[in-house]
Short mmCIF file of C-alpha atoms and ligand atoms in Angstrom, two decimals:
data_model
loop_
_atom_site.label_atom_id
_atom_site.label_comp_id
_atom_site.label_asym_id
_atom_site.label_seq_id
_atom_site.Cartn_x
_atom_site.Cartn_y
_atom_site.Cartn_z
CA MET W 2 -64.24 -8.30 256.67
CA GLU W 3 -64.28 -6.09 259.17
CA LYS W 4 -67.28 -6.44 261.21
CA LEU W 5 -69.96 -3.64 260.74
CA TYR W 6 -71.47 -1.69 263.72
CA GLY W 7 -74.81 -0.06 263.81
CA GLY W 8 -75.29 3.05 266.41
CA MET W 9 -77.76 5.26 266.78
CA GLU W 10 -77.98 8.49 268.88
CA GLY W 11 -81.31 9.60 269.89
CA GLY W 12 -81.27 13.54 270.65
CA GLY W 13 -84.15 15.59 271.45
CA THR W 14 -84.95 17.14 267.89
CA LYS W 15 -82.89 14.69 265.48
CA PHE W 16 -81.87 11.32 265.64
CA VAL W 17 -78.97 10.05 263.75
CA CYS W 18 -78.13 6.67 262.72
CA ALA W 19 -75.08 5.11 261.22
CA VAL W 20 -73.20 1.74 260.27
CA GLY W 21 -69.36 1.38 260.02
CA THR W 22 -66.58 -0.46 261.22
CA GLY W 23 -65.51 2.93 263.56
CA PRO W 24 -64.50 5.97 262.91
CA ASP W 25 -62.42 6.17 259.64
CA GLU W 26 -65.14 3.75 257.90
CA ILE W 27 -68.66 4.51 257.99
CA ILE W 28 -70.71 3.45 255.10
CA ASP W 29 -73.88 4.31 255.39
CA GLN W 30 -75.16 7.43 257.59
CA THR W 31 -79.18 8.97 258.32
CA ARG W 32 -80.56 11.80 260.34
CA PHE W 33 -84.41 12.56 260.51
CA ALA W 34 -86.43 14.74 263.05
CA THR W 35 -87.57 13.39 266.24
CA THR W 36 -91.79 12.73 266.19
CA SER W 37 -93.50 10.45 267.98
CA PRO W 38 -91.70 7.25 269.40
CA GLU W 39 -93.40 4.69 267.05
CA GLU W 40 -92.36 7.15 264.01
CA THR W 41 -88.87 7.95 265.13
CA LEU W 42 -87.55 3.88 266.01
CA GLU W 43 -89.57 2.70 262.82
CA GLN W 44 -87.68 4.83 260.95
CA ALA W 45 -84.51 4.15 262.97
CA ILE W 46 -85.68 0.26 262.25
CA ALA W 47 -85.59 0.78 258.98
CA PHE W 48 -82.37 1.90 258.42
CA PHE W 49 -80.03 -0.88 260.12
CA LYS W 50 -82.48 -3.38 258.33
CA LYS W 51 -80.74 -2.62 255.41
CA HIS W 52 -77.28 -3.29 256.73
CA ASP W 53 -75.69 -7.04 257.69
CA ILE W 54 -74.57 -5.32 261.19
CA GLN W 55 -73.00 -7.77 264.29
CA ALA W 56 -74.63 -5.47 267.04
CA ILE W 57 -75.90 -1.93 268.25
CA GLY W 58 -75.43 0.71 270.23
CA LEU W 59 -78.90 3.05 271.38
CA ALA W 60 -78.21 6.08 273.14
CA PRO W 61 -81.03 7.81 273.21
CA PHE W 62 -81.51 11.15 275.36
CA GLY W 63 -82.51 11.26 279.13
CA PRO W 64 -83.21 9.90 281.72
CA LEU W 65 -83.52 6.37 280.69
CA ASP W 66 -84.15 3.49 282.66
CA LEU W 67 -80.74 1.72 282.41
CA ASN W 68 -80.89 -1.21 285.84
CA PRO W 69 -81.53 -4.83 283.36
CA ALA W 70 -83.44 -5.85 286.35
CA SER W 71 -86.09 -2.83 285.86
CA PRO W 72 -89.46 -4.07 284.12
CA THR W 73 -88.69 -0.60 282.34
CA TYR W 74 -85.34 -1.13 280.92
CA GLY W 75 -84.88 0.73 278.22
CA HIS W 76 -86.95 3.05 278.33
CA ILE W 77 -86.76 6.60 278.84
CA SER W 78 -88.31 7.84 282.20
CA ALA W 79 -90.04 11.03 283.06
CA THR W 80 -89.45 13.27 280.38
CA PRO W 81 -90.75 17.39 279.63
CA LYS W 82 -90.29 16.06 275.69
CA PRO W 83 -93.88 15.61 274.61
CA GLY W 84 -95.10 12.06 273.96
CA TRP W 85 -91.46 10.45 274.96
CA SER W 86 -92.33 9.86 278.72
CA ASN W 87 -91.88 5.87 279.22
CA ALA W 88 -91.05 5.13 275.67
CA ASP W 89 -89.97 1.80 274.89
CA ILE W 90 -86.70 2.39 273.16
CA LEU W 91 -84.96 -0.97 273.21
CA GLY W 92 -88.44 -2.97 272.93
CA PRO W 93 -89.23 -2.22 269.34
CA PHE W 94 -85.18 -3.50 268.75
CA ARG W 95 -85.21 -6.73 270.90
CA ARG W 96 -88.73 -7.63 268.22
CA GLN W 97 -86.70 -6.61 264.99
CA PHE W 98 -83.61 -7.64 265.85
CA ASN W 99 -81.72 -11.12 267.06
CA LEU W 100 -78.48 -9.22 267.43
CA PRO W 101 -76.25 -7.31 270.83
CA LEU W 102 -78.01 -4.41 271.38
CA ALA W 103 -76.33 -1.77 274.25
CA PHE W 104 -78.41 0.95 275.33
CA ASP W 105 -77.18 4.29 277.37
CA LEU W 106 -77.90 7.86 277.64
CA ASP W 107 -76.32 9.72 274.82
CA VAL W 108 -73.59 11.35 276.87
CA ASN W 109 -72.72 8.09 278.20
CA ALA W 110 -72.31 6.71 274.72
CA ALA W 111 -70.13 10.38 273.65
CA ALA W 112 -67.82 9.79 277.15
CA PHE W 113 -67.58 5.92 275.93
CA GLY W 114 -66.90 7.14 271.93
CA GLU W 115 -64.06 9.75 273.15
CA TYR W 116 -62.54 7.22 275.73
CA HIS W 117 -62.97 3.83 273.26
CA TRP W 118 -61.97 5.40 269.48
CA LEU W 119 -59.30 7.65 270.61
CA PRO W 120 -55.32 6.70 271.63
CA GLU W 121 -54.72 9.37 273.44
CA ASN W 122 -57.67 8.63 276.06
CA ARG W 123 -57.40 5.33 275.72
CA SER W 124 -54.28 4.95 278.01
CA LEU W 125 -56.19 7.04 280.55
CA ASP W 126 -58.84 5.42 282.78
CA SER W 127 -60.96 7.85 284.06
CA LEU W 128 -62.33 10.74 281.78
CA VAL W 129 -65.35 13.31 282.15
CA TYR W 130 -67.45 13.87 278.76
CA PHE W 131 -69.68 17.31 279.47
CA THR W 132 -71.98 17.90 276.55
CA ILE W 133 -73.40 21.99 276.75
CA GLY W 134 -76.48 22.37 275.14
CA THR W 135 -79.91 23.08 275.35
CA GLY W 136 -79.47 21.02 278.24
CA ILE W 137 -76.29 19.92 280.17
CA GLY W 138 -75.11 16.36 281.19
CA ALA W 139 -71.76 14.19 281.75
CA GLY W 140 -70.66 10.82 280.86
CA ILE W 141 -68.88 9.47 283.51
CA LEU W 142 -65.92 6.86 282.90
CA ILE W 143 -63.89 5.05 285.60
CA ASN W 144 -61.68 2.05 284.39
CA GLY W 145 -62.61 2.14 281.06
CA GLN W 146 -66.63 2.07 282.00
CA VAL W 147 -69.68 4.70 282.20
CA VAL W 148 -71.20 4.68 285.63
CA HIS W 149 -74.92 4.31 285.80
CA GLY W 150 -75.24 3.49 289.74
CA LEU W 151 -78.29 4.43 291.21
CA THR W 152 -80.21 5.57 287.93
CA HIS W 153 -77.14 7.24 286.23
CA PRO W 154 -75.48 10.88 287.14
CA GLU W 155 -77.42 13.39 286.89
CA ALA W 156 -73.99 16.34 286.63
CA GLY W 157 -75.90 18.63 285.04
CA HIS W 158 -77.88 19.74 287.50
CA MET W 159 -75.63 20.34 290.66
CA ARG W 160 -75.83 23.15 292.54
CA LEU W 161 -73.30 25.77 291.65
CA PRO W 162 -72.93 29.30 293.77
CA HIS W 163 -75.41 31.78 291.75
CA ASP W 164 -74.31 35.65 292.95
CA ARG W 165 -77.22 37.22 292.08
CA GLN W 166 -76.14 40.15 292.31
CA LYS W 167 -73.54 39.71 289.59
CA ASP W 168 -76.28 38.03 287.65
CA PRO W 169 -80.01 38.22 288.11
CA PHE W 170 -81.45 35.65 285.39
CA PRO W 171 -83.04 33.54 288.22
CA GLY W 172 -82.31 30.64 285.81
CA SER W 173 -83.50 28.03 283.42
CA CYS W 174 -84.60 24.20 285.13
CA PRO W 175 -87.78 23.47 284.56
CA PHE W 176 -87.14 20.86 288.19
CA HIS W 177 -84.44 23.49 290.31
CA ALA W 178 -84.63 27.01 288.57
CA ASP W 179 -80.24 27.99 288.81
CA CYS W 180 -78.68 24.74 288.55
CA PHE W 181 -75.59 23.87 286.64
CA GLU W 182 -78.10 23.34 283.39
CA GLY W 183 -80.46 26.48 284.69
CA LEU W 184 -77.10 28.88 284.71
CA ALA W 185 -75.68 27.95 282.04
CA ASN W 186 -77.69 26.37 279.16
CA GLY W 187 -77.80 27.56 275.14
CA PRO W 188 -81.21 28.62 276.33
CA ALA W 189 -80.39 30.82 279.62
CA ILE W 190 -77.70 31.82 278.01
CA GLY W 191 -80.43 33.40 275.25
CA GLN W 192 -82.96 33.99 277.79
CA ARG W 193 -79.98 35.60 279.79
CA TRP W 194 -79.43 38.28 277.40
CA GLY W 195 -82.08 38.44 275.24
CA GLN W 196 -80.73 37.32 272.05
CA PRO W 197 -79.62 33.15 271.18
CA ALA W 198 -76.47 32.56 272.34
CA ASP W 199 -75.07 31.11 268.76
CA THR W 200 -75.32 35.47 268.17
CA LEU W 201 -72.95 36.39 271.00
CA PRO W 202 -69.76 38.20 269.87
CA PRO W 203 -66.59 36.36 270.57
CA ASP W 204 -65.90 39.20 273.16
CA HIS W 205 -69.61 39.22 274.93
CA PRO W 206 -69.74 39.50 278.84
CA ALA W 207 -71.73 36.22 278.57
CA TRP W 208 -68.72 34.38 277.94
CA ASP W 209 -66.99 35.30 280.74
CA LEU W 210 -69.77 34.17 283.07
CA GLU W 211 -70.62 31.36 281.62
CA ALA W 212 -67.00 30.46 281.91
CA ASN W 213 -67.33 31.10 285.56
CA TYR W 214 -70.21 28.20 285.80
CA ILE W 215 -68.37 25.83 283.41
CA ALA W 216 -65.06 26.36 285.74
CA LEU W 217 -67.22 25.66 288.76
CA ALA W 218 -68.41 22.55 287.89
CA VAL W 219 -65.67 20.84 286.38
CA ALA W 220 -63.70 22.04 290.12
CA ASN W 221 -66.35 20.08 291.17
CA VAL W 222 -66.10 16.81 289.45
CA ILE W 223 -62.05 17.07 289.75
CA TYR W 224 -62.64 17.21 293.49
CA THR W 225 -65.00 14.65 293.64
CA LEU W 226 -63.66 12.51 290.70
CA SER W 227 -60.58 13.23 290.24
CA PRO W 228 -60.51 12.41 286.61
CA GLN W 229 -57.71 12.44 284.50
CA ARG W 230 -59.27 13.88 281.39
CA ILE W 231 -62.33 16.40 280.79
CA VAL W 232 -64.35 16.82 278.31
CA LEU W 233 -66.63 19.74 276.89
CA GLY W 234 -68.90 19.51 273.91
CA GLY W 235 -72.34 20.66 273.27
CA GLY W 236 -73.00 23.69 270.79
CA VAL W 237 -71.89 26.24 273.60
CA MET W 238 -68.62 24.69 273.31
CA GLU W 239 -68.61 25.75 270.05
CA GLN W 240 -67.01 28.60 271.20
CA LEU W 241 -64.36 27.62 271.74
CA GLN W 242 -63.07 31.02 273.69
CA LEU W 243 -64.43 29.22 276.33
CA PHE W 244 -62.00 26.47 276.85
CA PRO W 245 -58.54 29.32 277.83
CA LEU W 246 -61.29 31.52 279.98
CA ILE W 247 -62.22 28.19 281.63
CA ARG W 248 -58.65 26.68 282.26
CA ARG W 249 -57.98 29.71 283.73
CA LYS W 250 -60.45 29.76 286.32
CA VAL W 251 -60.21 26.36 287.02
CA HIS W 252 -56.71 27.25 288.29
CA GLU W 253 -58.35 30.35 289.92
CA ILE W 254 -61.07 28.21 291.49
CA LEU W 255 -58.06 25.38 292.33
CA ASN W 256 -55.98 27.63 293.76
CA ASP W 257 -53.09 24.82 293.74
CA TYR W 258 -54.73 22.67 296.26
CA ILE W 259 -55.11 19.67 294.11
CA VAL W 260 -51.10 18.78 293.31
CA SER W 261 -50.64 17.24 290.06
CA PRO W 262 -48.53 18.23 287.18
CA THR W 263 -51.86 17.88 284.78
CA VAL W 264 -53.71 20.70 286.68
CA THR W 265 -51.09 23.39 287.78
CA GLY W 266 -49.82 23.52 284.20
CA SER W 267 -51.55 25.22 281.39
CA MET W 268 -54.81 22.51 281.28
CA GLN W 269 -54.36 22.11 277.21
CA ALA W 270 -54.25 18.75 277.54
CA TYR W 271 -56.41 18.14 280.11
CA ILE W 272 -59.22 20.54 279.78
CA VAL W 273 -60.04 19.65 275.90
CA PRO W 274 -63.31 19.71 272.77
CA PRO W 275 -64.10 16.82 272.23
CA GLY W 276 -61.95 14.36 269.38
CA LEU W 277 -63.81 13.41 268.24
CA GLY W 278 -65.67 16.83 267.28
CA LYS W 279 -69.51 16.71 267.09
CA ARG W 280 -69.50 12.71 266.38
CA SER W 281 -68.76 11.35 270.23
CA GLY W 282 -72.23 10.51 270.45
CA ILE W 283 -72.78 8.48 267.33
CA LEU W 284 -69.43 7.28 267.31
CA GLY W 285 -69.67 6.21 270.84
CA ALA W 286 -73.03 4.53 270.18
CA MET W 287 -70.87 2.10 267.48
CA ALA W 288 -68.60 1.67 269.88
CA LEU W 289 -71.18 0.45 272.61
CA ALA W 290 -72.29 -2.54 269.87
CA LYS W 291 -68.46 -3.06 269.25
CA ASN W 292 -68.00 -3.34 272.91
CA SER W 293 -71.10 -5.63 273.48
CA ILE W 294 -70.29 -8.58 271.52
CA ARG W 295 -66.65 -8.82 273.64
CA SER W 296 -68.41 -8.67 276.70
P1 LIG J 301 -78.77 19.49 271.64
O1 LIG J 301 -78.27 19.87 272.84
O2 LIG J 301 -79.98 19.87 271.49
O3 LIG J 301 -78.37 18.12 271.05
P2 LIG J 301 -76.21 21.30 270.68
O4 LIG J 301 -75.10 20.95 272.10
O5 LIG J 301 -75.90 22.02 269.16
O6 LIG J 301 -77.57 20.45 270.78
O7 LIG J 301 -76.82 22.47 271.79
C1 LIG J 301 -77.80 23.20 270.79
C2 LIG J 301 -77.64 24.71 271.80
O8 LIG J 301 -75.82 25.15 271.70
C3 LIG J 301 -78.94 26.17 271.53
O9 LIG J 301 -79.21 26.01 272.92
C4 LIG J 301 -77.64 26.76 271.25
O10 LIG J 301 -78.10 28.19 271.98
C5 LIG J 301 -76.84 26.59 271.61
N1 LIG J 301 -75.43 26.61 270.61
C6 LIG J 301 -75.59 26.22 269.72
N2 LIG J 301 -74.52 26.46 268.25
C7 LIG J 301 -73.81 27.89 269.42
C8 LIG J 301 -72.71 28.51 268.95
N3 LIG J 301 -72.38 28.22 267.55
N4 LIG J 301 -72.75 28.99 270.10
C9 LIG J 301 -73.01 29.23 271.15
N5 LIG J 301 -74.15 28.61 271.24
C10 LIG J 301 -73.90 27.89 270.79
ZN1 LIG J 302 -82.01 21.69 287.26
#
């Protein structure tokens, strides 16, 4: 029988837990609301206890302490989410399970999932996964591994040119106002246009402006990391009309400076929606679990 892995994707509004061998075989799955850390983690632990699993991948929202040498390794760091600052995520699992436990940021798990489970990505050695939803984050994968570095990348907070004449919206980020996240997350779209992002029609000018910001961020990532593929996921990217707009704008911004057939062509296979759809995060958490046994 194939080995079973557990995955936990911990979001600010809901947690998803799954057990299976991979994308084709999820034998059990559950989701529940994010309440207090104690109650939420207890529910996750109770779910995994029902199964004979080999390893668990934990992929909560951040920011996280990913440094194994730190006394607060496995904790969430300072977060605006009430009750969750300094919450110990890994500790309760360590106390309950004598199993390999992988711990990484939700968006890092999503990047790793897209790489690990998909043959078209597995042949690459670099990939960037952006999630554009309530927040904006990026998982950066280089040589088959997600980048941690100092803490972990926070590419969602990069600065972008902001033409206040064209877009007077001051930005929604509590730390930087008009960083990428502040200009382009779901709440920013809602506040700028006075109605929730998911209610704006596909031909609304909101999407051209949104594509501008995303294209600027994507171009910055192309210049700095030279990734072989860029995956764009999260609730906002359910507006599929954004993809051709972003590809065209990235092409204009690069202005033929990067000489590679991958970006001088249509970019259809370069800037793509998640191959795992909405399951990148949870399947990525399972991939981290699987990988923790091998490494
Ligand atoms: P989260 O980031 O909370 O994990 P999502 O990635 O679904 O979850 O992001 C939610 C945000 O994305 C909300 O701010 C919402 O406005 C926006 N969003 C969700 N669905 C859509 C949609 N179909 N079109 C545009 N925006 C959407
Ligand atoms: Zn910011």
